[in-house]
């Protein structure tokens, strides 16, 4: 069982920055594919960014050039640096860990971007 705890969400003005963190409870994190998703009310959960255990990354087109995903395997933590935030980035952000065929989710953290 992997427990994930997100932090770093909040209210920010358009153009501002936030850094989200997702801490895992176990070092199995080191082999996990970590992904940030976001969800707005009434909509599906959308992929934002992914990072493999080897550090390869992938981003949704809507965040390319603005968001950066990274991981610290020593701290069992994945980060999402969000710059040049837009009101349309407002959502609950979730991190997920995929380990072999199992997927674990965090509880989510709210990000609100005011115009």
Tab-separated table of N, CA, C and O in Angstrom:
chain	number	residue	atom	x	y	z
A	1	UNK	N	0.848	-1.192	0.000
A	1	UNK	CA	0.000	0.000	0.000
A	1	UNK	C	0.884	1.243	0.000
A	1	UNK	O	1.829	1.330	0.780
A	2	UNK	N	0.555	2.174	-0.859
A	2	UNK	CA	1.293	3.434	-0.954
A	2	UNK	C	0.342	4.556	-0.599
A	2	UNK	O	-0.741	4.676	-1.189
A	3	UNK	N	0.703	5.364	0.356
A	3	UNK	CA	-0.079	6.548	0.685
A	3	UNK	C	0.610	7.771	0.117
A	3	UNK	O	1.836	7.911	0.216
A	4	UNK	N	-0.194	8.647	-0.472
A	4	UNK	CA	0.314	9.863	-1.094
A	4	UNK	C	-0.342	11.063	-0.447
A	4	UNK	O	-1.565	11.081	-0.266
A	5	UNK	N	0.451	12.070	-0.123
A	5	UNK	CA	-0.069	13.281	0.505
A	5	UNK	C	0.390	14.481	-0.310
A	5	UNK	O	1.594	14.745	-0.407
A	6	UNK	N	-0.590	15.185	-0.894
A	6	UNK	CA	-0.283	16.388	-1.674
A	6	UNK	C	-0.304	17.614	-0.779
A	6	UNK	O	-1.032	17.663	0.207
A	7	UNK	N	0.472	18.619	-1.179
A	7	UNK	CA	0.459	19.898	-0.495
A	7	UNK	C	0.903	20.977	-1.476
A	7	UNK	O	1.412	20.672	-2.560
A	8	UNK	N	0.697	22.226	-1.077
A	8	UNK	CA	1.183	23.336	-1.877
A	8	UNK	C	0.128	24.082	-2.665
A	8	UNK	O	0.432	25.090	-3.295
A	9	UNK	N	-1.103	23.592	-2.645
A	9	UNK	CA	-2.155	24.307	-3.354
A	9	UNK	C	-2.513	25.608	-2.647
A	9	UNK	O	-2.045	25.894	-1.543
A	10	UNK	N	-3.339	26.401	-3.320
A	10	UNK	CA	-3.776	27.663	-2.727
A	10	UNK	C	-4.346	28.593	-3.767
A	10	UNK	O	-4.677	28.181	-4.888
A	11	UNK	N	-4.464	29.844	-3.366
A	11	UNK	CA	-5.006	30.902	-4.221
A	11	UNK	C	-3.863	31.771	-4.720
A	11	UNK	O	-3.028	32.221	-3.913
A	12	UNK	N	-3.834	32.008	-6.022
A	12	UNK	CA	-2.775	32.824	-6.612
A	12	UNK	C	-3.374	33.649	-7.741
A	12	UNK	O	-4.364	33.242	-8.367
A	13	UNK	N	-2.794	34.793	-8.003
A	13	UNK	CA	-3.248	35.629	-9.111
A	13	UNK	C	-2.703	35.091	-10.438
A	13	UNK	O	-1.647	34.437	-10.475
A	14	UNK	N	-3.415	35.392	-11.498
A	14	UNK	CA	-2.951	35.006	-12.826
A	14	UNK	C	-1.541	35.544	-13.061
A	14	UNK	O	-1.228	36.685	-12.695
A	15	UNK	N	-0.711	34.686	-13.653
A	15	UNK	CA	0.678	35.042	-13.861
A	15	UNK	C	1.607	34.601	-12.751
A	15	UNK	O	2.836	34.640	-12.906
A	16	UNK	N	1.021	34.180	-11.652
A	16	UNK	CA	1.819	33.767	-10.505
A	16	UNK	C	2.274	32.319	-10.598
A	16	UNK	O	2.066	31.639	-11.618
A	17	UNK	N	2.884	31.856	-9.521
A	17	UNK	CA	3.459	30.510	-9.477
A	17	UNK	C	3.048	29.795	-8.201
A	17	UNK	O	2.798	30.421	-7.167
A	18	UNK	N	2.993	28.482	-8.312
A	18	UNK	CA	2.810	27.607	-7.166
A	18	UNK	C	3.657	26.361	-7.372
A	18	UNK	O	3.910	25.962	-8.518
A	19	UNK	N	4.036	25.738	-6.274
A	19	UNK	CA	4.757	24.474	-6.344
A	19	UNK	C	3.999	23.433	-5.526
A	19	UNK	O	3.858	23.594	-4.313
A	20	UNK	N	3.532	22.418	-6.198
A	20	UNK	CA	2.841	21.325	-5.523
A	20	UNK	C	3.836	20.228	-5.177
A	20	UNK	O	4.781	19.975	-5.922
A	21	UNK	N	3.582	19.584	-4.048
A	21	UNK	CA	4.400	18.445	-3.624
A	21	UNK	C	3.494	17.247	-3.382
A	21	UNK	O	2.335	17.403	-2.989
A	22	UNK	N	4.039	16.080	-3.596
A	22	UNK	CA	3.318	14.845	-3.324
A	22	UNK	C	4.320	13.881	-2.687
A	22	UNK	O	5.254	13.432	-3.360
A	23	UNK	N	4.100	13.608	-1.410
A	23	UNK	CA	5.010	12.755	-0.665
A	23	UNK	C	4.436	11.346	-0.538
A	23	UNK	O	3.272	11.179	-0.163
A	24	UNK	N	5.266	10.357	-0.842
A	24	UNK	CA	4.843	8.960	-0.751
A	24	UNK	C	5.332	8.346	0.557
A	24	UNK	O	6.360	8.751	1.099
A	25	UNK	N	4.578	7.364	1.024
A	25	UNK	CA	4.852	6.783	2.337
A	25	UNK	C	5.886	5.669	2.305
A	25	UNK	O	6.289	5.181	3.351
A	26	UNK	N	6.318	5.280	1.112
A	26	UNK	CA	7.209	4.146	1.005
A	26	UNK	C	8.219	4.347	-0.101
A	26	UNK	O	7.947	5.059	-1.064
A	27	UNK	N	9.352	3.715	0.042
A	27	UNK	CA	10.405	3.884	-0.961
A	27	UNK	C	10.109	3.146	-2.263
A	27	UNK	O	10.881	3.266	-3.210
A	28	UNK	N	9.000	2.399	-2.288
A	28	UNK	CA	8.598	1.801	-3.566
A	28	UNK	C	8.321	2.912	-4.576
A	28	UNK	O	8.263	2.679	-5.777
A	29	UNK	N	8.146	4.114	-4.058
A	29	UNK	CA	8.017	5.309	-4.901
A	29	UNK	C	9.103	5.336	-5.966
A	29	UNK	O	8.879	5.795	-7.085
A	30	UNK	N	10.294	4.856	-5.618
A	30	UNK	CA	11.441	4.967	-6.518
A	30	UNK	C	11.214	4.276	-7.860
A	30	UNK	O	11.855	4.630	-8.850
A	31	UNK	N	10.346	3.282	-7.903
A	31	UNK	CA	10.101	2.573	-9.161
A	31	UNK	C	8.758	2.956	-9.759
A	31	UNK	O	8.371	2.428	-10.797
A	32	UNK	N	8.070	3.884	-9.139
A	32	UNK	CA	6.727	4.243	-9.597
A	32	UNK	C	6.773	5.277	-10.710
A	32	UNK	O	7.641	6.161	-10.724
A	33	UNK	N	5.822	5.165	-11.607
A	33	UNK	CA	5.552	6.245	-12.551
A	33	UNK	C	4.616	7.213	-11.834
A	33	UNK	O	3.541	6.821	-11.378
A	34	UNK	N	5.028	8.446	-11.731
A	34	UNK	CA	4.256	9.440	-10.988
A	34	UNK	C	3.579	10.398	-11.963
A	34	UNK	O	4.194	10.856	-12.923
A	35	UNK	N	2.327	10.685	-11.695
A	35	UNK	CA	1.547	11.540	-12.584
A	35	UNK	C	0.750	12.543	-11.778
A	35	UNK	O	0.194	12.195	-10.739
A	36	UNK	N	0.705	13.750	-12.269
A	36	UNK	CA	-0.212	14.769	-11.744
A	36	UNK	C	-1.419	14.853	-12.675
A	36	UNK	O	-1.263	14.909	-13.901
A	37	UNK	N	-2.593	14.850	-12.068
A	37	UNK	CA	-3.857	15.047	-12.775
A	37	UNK	C	-4.552	16.260	-12.184
A	37	UNK	O	-4.225	16.705	-11.080
A	38	UNK	N	-5.548	16.772	-12.903
A	38	UNK	CA	-6.382	17.815	-12.347
A	38	UNK	C	-7.822	17.592	-12.773
A	38	UNK	O	-8.089	16.992	-13.828
A	39	UNK	N	-8.709	18.114	-11.936
A	39	UNK	CA	-10.138	17.889	-12.173
A	39	UNK	C	-10.927	19.104	-11.744
A	39	UNK	O	-10.697	19.649	-10.657
A	40	UNK	N	-11.859	19.514	-12.588
A	40	UNK	CA	-12.801	20.572	-12.252
A	40	UNK	C	-14.183	19.950	-12.090
A	40	UNK	O	-14.447	18.867	-12.621
A	41	UNK	N	-15.064	20.608	-11.369
A	41	UNK	CA	-16.392	20.022	-11.095
A	41	UNK	C	-17.140	19.624	-12.359
A	41	UNK	O	-17.211	20.403	-13.324
A	42	UNK	N	-17.631	18.409	-12.372
A	42	UNK	CA	-18.411	17.928	-13.501
A	42	UNK	C	-17.595	17.402	-14.661
A	42	UNK	O	-18.166	16.981	-15.675
A	43	UNK	N	-16.285	17.437	-14.516
A	43	UNK	CA	-15.417	17.002	-15.607
A	43	UNK	C	-14.559	15.812	-15.186
A	43	UNK	O	-14.411	15.515	-13.997
A	44	UNK	N	-13.983	15.164	-16.169
A	44	UNK	CA	-13.118	14.032	-15.886
A	44	UNK	C	-11.767	14.529	-15.381
A	44	UNK	O	-11.432	15.702	-15.507
A	45	UNK	N	-11.036	13.597	-14.798
A	45	UNK	CA	-9.696	13.896	-14.315
A	45	UNK	C	-8.744	13.846	-15.505
A	45	UNK	O	-8.649	12.837	-16.196
A	46	UNK	N	-8.034	14.944	-15.734
A	46	UNK	CA	-7.147	15.056	-16.888
A	46	UNK	C	-5.689	14.969	-16.483
A	46	UNK	O	-5.281	15.548	-15.463
A	47	UNK	N	-4.906	14.313	-17.314
A	47	UNK	CA	-3.468	14.223	-17.081
A	47	UNK	C	-2.816	15.572	-17.286
A	47	UNK	O	-3.106	16.276	-18.271
A	48	UNK	N	-1.943	15.944	-16.357
A	48	UNK	CA	-1.194	17.196	-16.467
A	48	UNK	C	0.262	16.910	-16.845
A	48	UNK	O	0.791	17.491	-17.785
A	49	UNK	N	0.902	16.018	-16.079
A	49	UNK	CA	2.310	15.725	-16.329
A	49	UNK	C	2.656	14.376	-15.708
A	49	UNK	O	2.075	13.990	-14.690
A	50	UNK	N	3.603	13.699	-16.330
A	50	UNK	CA	4.054	12.387	-15.881
A	50	UNK	C	5.569	12.347	-15.839
A	50	UNK	O	6.232	12.961	-16.682
A	51	UNK	N	6.093	11.608	-14.863
A	51	UNK	CA	7.529	11.391	-14.801
A	51	UNK	C	7.779	9.924	-14.447
A	51	UNK	O	7.171	9.387	-13.521
A	52	UNK	N	8.653	9.293	-15.214
A	52	UNK	CA	8.971	7.891	-14.956
A	52	UNK	C	10.033	7.777	-13.863
A	52	UNK	O	10.597	8.780	-13.414
A	53	UNK	N	10.298	6.545	-13.467
A	53	UNK	CA	11.329	6.329	-12.453
A	53	UNK	C	12.699	6.791	-12.953
A	53	UNK	O	13.550	7.195	-12.159
A	54	UNK	N	12.888	6.772	-14.258
A	54	UNK	CA	14.158	7.209	-14.830
A	54	UNK	C	14.232	8.694	-15.123
A	54	UNK	O	15.280	9.184	-15.565
A	55	UNK	N	13.127	9.394	-14.902
A	55	UNK	CA	13.136	10.841	-15.073
A	55	UNK	C	12.590	11.347	-16.391
A	55	UNK	O	12.584	12.565	-16.628
A	56	UNK	N	12.089	10.459	-17.238
A	56	UNK	CA	11.464	10.923	-18.478
A	56	UNK	C	10.135	11.584	-18.164
A	56	UNK	O	9.384	11.102	-17.309
A	57	UNK	N	9.847	12.657	-18.862
A	57	UNK	CA	8.648	13.444	-18.567
A	57	UNK	C	7.747	13.583	-19.783
A	57	UNK	O	8.192	13.475	-20.933
A	58	UNK	N	6.488	13.845	-19.487
A	58	UNK	CA	5.502	14.091	-20.536
A	58	UNK	C	4.492	15.082	-19.979
A	58	UNK	O	4.144	15.007	-18.794
A	59	UNK	N	4.016	16.003	-20.844
A	59	UNK	CA	3.121	17.062	-20.382
A	59	UNK	C	1.902	17.169	-21.292
A	59	UNK	O	1.983	16.926	-22.508
A	60	UNK	N	0.809	17.589	-20.717
A	60	UNK	CA	-0.338	17.987	-21.516
A	60	UNK	C	0.026	19.237	-22.304
A	60	UNK	O	0.794	20.086	-21.821
A	61	UNK	N	-0.516	19.351	-23.497
A	61	UNK	CA	-0.188	20.505	-24.343
A	61	UNK	C	-0.514	21.825	-23.649
A	61	UNK	O	0.191	22.821	-23.832
A	62	UNK	N	-1.551	21.825	-22.846
A	62	UNK	CA	-2.011	23.063	-22.212
A	62	UNK	C	-1.041	23.608	-21.172
A	62	UNK	O	-1.147	24.776	-20.788
A	63	UNK	N	-0.109	22.777	-20.709
A	63	UNK	CA	0.811	23.231	-19.658
A	63	UNK	C	2.267	23.234	-20.107
A	63	UNK	O	3.145	23.662	-19.348
A	64	UNK	N	2.532	22.770	-21.311
A	64	UNK	CA	3.918	22.724	-21.797
A	64	UNK	C	4.538	24.116	-21.778
A	64	UNK	O	3.917	25.090	-22.206
A	65	UNK	N	5.757	24.183	-21.268
A	65	UNK	CA	6.457	25.453	-21.183
A	65	UNK	C	6.135	26.260	-19.950
A	65	UNK	O	6.809	27.256	-19.670
A	66	UNK	N	5.103	25.842	-19.200
A	66	UNK	CA	4.724	26.564	-17.981
A	66	UNK	C	4.906	25.717	-16.727
A	66	UNK	O	5.247	26.240	-15.670
A	67	UNK	N	4.647	24.426	-16.846
A	67	UNK	CA	4.727	23.518	-15.692
A	67	UNK	C	5.953	22.611	-15.846
A	67	UNK	O	6.324	22.226	-16.955
A	68	UNK	N	6.531	22.247	-14.711
A	68	UNK	CA	7.660	21.320	-14.697
A	68	UNK	C	7.442	20.272	-13.612
A	68	UNK	O	7.235	20.625	-12.448
A	69	UNK	N	7.488	19.009	-14.002
A	69	UNK	CA	7.391	17.913	-13.042
A	69	UNK	C	8.798	17.422	-12.728
A	69	UNK	O	9.656	17.347	-13.624
A	70	UNK	N	9.038	17.111	-11.471
A	70	UNK	CA	10.338	16.579	-11.062
A	70	UNK	C	10.121	15.640	-9.883
A	70	UNK	O	9.040	15.611	-9.285
A	71	UNK	N	11.159	14.891	-9.556
A	71	UNK	CA	11.026	13.960	-8.439
A	71	UNK	C	12.338	13.897	-7.676
A	71	UNK	O	13.417	14.094	-8.246
A	72	UNK	N	12.209	13.615	-6.392
A	72	UNK	CA	13.355	13.406	-5.510
A	72	UNK	C	13.171	12.027	-4.895
A	72	UNK	O	12.402	11.863	-3.948
A	73	UNK	N	13.857	11.052	-5.444
A	73	UNK	CA	13.671	9.685	-4.968
A	73	UNK	C	14.171	9.502	-3.530
A	73	UNK	O	13.660	8.653	-2.797
A	74	UNK	N	15.136	10.299	-3.133
A	74	UNK	CA	15.617	10.204	-1.762
A	74	UNK	C	14.578	10.666	-0.753
A	74	UNK	O	14.555	10.195	0.392
A	75	UNK	N	13.718	11.581	-1.193
A	75	UNK	CA	12.667	12.108	-0.319
A	75	UNK	C	11.306	11.502	-0.636
A	75	UNK	O	10.306	11.885	-0.026
A	76	UNK	N	11.259	10.557	-1.583
A	76	UNK	CA	9.977	9.937	-1.986
A	76	UNK	C	8.930	10.984	-2.346
A	76	UNK	O	7.756	10.867	-1.962
A	77	UNK	N	9.358	12.007	-3.072
A	77	UNK	CA	8.473	13.142	-3.338
A	77	UNK	C	8.527	13.518	-4.824
A	77	UNK	O	9.606	13.523	-5.424
A	78	UNK	N	7.378	13.845	-5.356
A	78	UNK	CA	7.285	14.388	-6.702
A	78	UNK	C	6.741	15.805	-6.602
A	78	UNK	O	5.935	16.107	-5.718
A	79	UNK	N	7.211	16.665	-7.482
A	79	UNK	CA	6.842	18.078	-7.453
A	79	UNK	C	6.213	18.475	-8.785
A	79	UNK	O	6.461	17.878	-9.821
A	80	UNK	N	5.409	19.523	-8.712
A	80	UNK	CA	4.886	20.159	-9.913
A	80	UNK	C	5.066	21.658	-9.747
A	80	UNK	O	4.360	22.287	-8.961
A	81	UNK	N	6.038	22.199	-10.448
A	81	UNK	CA	6.265	23.646	-10.449
A	81	UNK	C	5.370	24.251	-11.517
A	81	UNK	O	5.464	23.885	-12.693
A	82	UNK	N	4.505	25.150	-11.099
A	82	UNK	CA	3.536	25.758	-12.004
A	82	UNK	C	3.809	27.253	-12.102
A	82	UNK	O	3.685	27.974	-11.110
A	83	UNK	N	4.192	27.700	-13.275
A	83	UNK	CA	4.479	29.109	-13.523
A	83	UNK	C	3.483	29.678	-14.518
A	83	UNK	O	2.784	28.934	-15.218
A	84	UNK	N	3.424	30.986	-14.582
A	84	UNK	CA	2.532	31.677	-15.523
A	84	UNK	C	1.119	31.108	-15.447
A	84	UNK	O	0.491	30.789	-16.464
A	85	UNK	N	0.625	30.988	-14.236
A	85	UNK	CA	-0.678	30.363	-14.038
A	85	UNK	C	-1.793	31.189	-14.658
A	85	UNK	O	-1.745	32.430	-14.686
A	86	UNK	N	-2.797	30.472	-15.143
A	86	UNK	CA	-3.956	31.078	-15.788
A	86	UNK	C	-5.218	30.673	-15.025
A	86	UNK	O	-5.243	29.626	-14.373
A	87	UNK	N	-6.275	31.456	-15.129
A	87	UNK	CA	-7.527	31.070	-14.453
A	87	UNK	C	-7.998	29.671	-14.857
A	87	UNK	O	-8.580	28.958	-14.021
A	88	UNK	N	-7.740	29.270	-16.078
A	88	UNK	CA	-8.168	27.943	-16.527
A	88	UNK	C	-7.356	26.807	-15.904
A	88	UNK	O	-7.682	25.638	-16.104
A	89	UNK	N	-6.316	27.136	-15.156
A	89	UNK	CA	-5.567	26.113	-14.407
A	89	UNK	C	-6.251	25.793	-13.083
A	89	UNK	O	-5.826	24.871	-12.382
A	90	UNK	N	-7.278	26.543	-12.731
A	90	UNK	CA	-8.004	26.298	-11.494
A	90	UNK	C	-8.607	24.895	-11.507
A	90	UNK	O	-9.308	24.517	-12.450
A	91	UNK	N	-8.301	24.111	-10.480
A	91	UNK	CA	-8.762	22.725	-10.404
A	91	UNK	C	-8.279	22.125	-9.089
A	91	UNK	O	-7.480	22.731	-8.373
A	92	UNK	N	-8.779	20.930	-8.809
A	92	UNK	CA	-8.175	20.104	-7.765
A	92	UNK	C	-7.092	19.267	-8.439
A	92	UNK	O	-7.362	18.598	-9.451
A	93	UNK	N	-5.906	19.318	-7.905
A	93	UNK	CA	-4.777	18.592	-8.465
A	93	UNK	C	-4.511	17.336	-7.624
A	93	UNK	O	-4.438	17.414	-6.390
A	94	UNK	N	-4.371	16.225	-8.315
A	94	UNK	CA	-4.129	14.937	-7.672
A	94	UNK	C	-2.812	14.353	-8.166
A	94	UNK	O	-2.491	14.470	-9.361
A	95	UNK	N	-2.100	13.700	-7.275
A	95	UNK	CA	-0.973	12.918	-7.759
A	95	UNK	C	-1.345	11.439	-7.696
A	95	UNK	O	-2.178	11.019	-6.884
A	96	UNK	N	-0.740	10.688	-8.588
A	96	UNK	CA	-0.993	9.253	-8.666
A	96	UNK	C	0.328	8.535	-8.851
A	96	UNK	O	1.215	9.033	-9.552
A	97	UNK	N	0.417	7.382	-8.230
A	97	UNK	CA	1.598	6.534	-8.358
A	97	UNK	C	1.188	5.213	-8.985
A	97	UNK	O	0.282	4.551	-8.490
A	98	UNK	N	1.834	4.876	-10.076
A	98	UNK	CA	1.572	3.566	-10.705
A	98	UNK	C	2.776	2.667	-10.452
A	98	UNK	O	3.889	2.983	-10.865
A	99	UNK	N	2.514	1.566	-9.766
A	99	UNK	CA	3.550	0.585	-9.464
A	99	UNK	C	3.083	-0.752	-10.019
A	99	UNK	O	2.119	-1.327	-9.502
A	100	UNK	N	3.728	-1.201	-11.069
A	100	UNK	CA	3.287	-2.394	-11.799
A	100	UNK	C	1.831	-2.173	-12.200
A	100	UNK	O	1.527	-1.222	-12.920
A	101	UNK	N	0.904	-2.985	-11.790
A	101	UNK	CA	-0.485	-2.849	-12.224
A	101	UNK	C	-1.357	-2.102	-11.225
A	101	UNK	O	-2.558	-1.957	-11.434
A	102	UNK	N	-0.779	-1.601	-10.169
A	102	UNK	CA	-1.546	-0.902	-9.136
A	102	UNK	C	-1.373	0.602	-9.262
A	102	UNK	O	-0.299	1.084	-9.589
A	103	UNK	N	-2.469	1.317	-8.997
A	103	UNK	CA	-2.445	2.779	-9.021
A	103	UNK	C	-2.945	3.291	-7.681
A	103	UNK	O	-3.988	2.856	-7.183
A	104	UNK	N	-2.213	4.229	-7.122
A	104	UNK	CA	-2.551	4.834	-5.839
A	104	UNK	C	-2.748	6.331	-6.038
A	104	UNK	O	-2.039	6.964	-6.827
A	105	UNK	N	-3.723	6.885	-5.301
A	105	UNK	CA	-4.076	8.296	-5.456
A	105	UNK	C	-3.905	9.052	-4.151
A	105	UNK	O	-4.147	8.511	-3.074
A	106	UNK	N	-3.543	10.315	-4.284
A	106	UNK	CA	-3.581	11.217	-3.156
A	106	UNK	C	-4.974	11.801	-2.986
A	106	UNK	O	-5.888	11.522	-3.777
A	107	UNK	N	-5.121	12.651	-1.975
A	107	UNK	CA	-6.435	13.198	-1.649
A	107	UNK	C	-6.769	14.447	-2.447
A	107	UNK	O	-7.915	14.885	-2.453
A	108	UNK	N	-5.788	15.021	-3.101
A	108	UNK	CA	-6.010	16.205	-3.914
A	108	UNK	C	-5.707	17.488	-3.169
A	108	UNK	O	-5.822	17.565	-1.943
A	109	UNK	N	-5.328	18.503	-3.919
A	109	UNK	CA	-5.094	19.832	-3.370
A	109	UNK	C	-5.666	20.865	-4.324
A	109	UNK	O	-5.495	20.765	-5.546
A	110	UNK	N	-6.376	21.836	-3.767
A	110	UNK	CA	-7.069	22.832	-4.590
A	110	UNK	C	-6.104	23.927	-5.039
A	110	UNK	O	-5.364	24.485	-4.219
A	111	UNK	N	-6.154	24.216	-6.327
A	111	UNK	CA	-5.430	25.354	-6.890
A	111	UNK	C	-6.453	26.294	-7.503
A	111	UNK	O	-7.261	25.873	-8.343
A	112	UNK	N	-6.442	27.543	-7.069
A	112	UNK	CA	-7.355	28.543	-7.591
A	112	UNK	C	-6.556	29.721	-8.118
A	112	UNK	O	-5.744	30.292	-7.384
A	113	UNK	N	-6.783	30.058	-9.381
A	113	UNK	CA	-6.076	31.160	-10.022
A	113	UNK	C	-7.083	32.257	-10.325
A	113	UNK	O	-8.026	32.041	-11.096
A	114	UNK	N	-6.883	33.397	-9.729
A	114	UNK	CA	-7.803	34.515	-9.932
A	114	UNK	C	-7.338	35.384	-11.093
A	114	UNK	O	-6.140	35.530	-11.323
A	115	UNK	N	-8.309	35.969	-11.775
A	115	UNK	CA	-7.969	36.807	-12.936
A	115	UNK	C	-7.773	38.248	-12.538
A	115	UNK	O	-8.043	38.657	-11.428
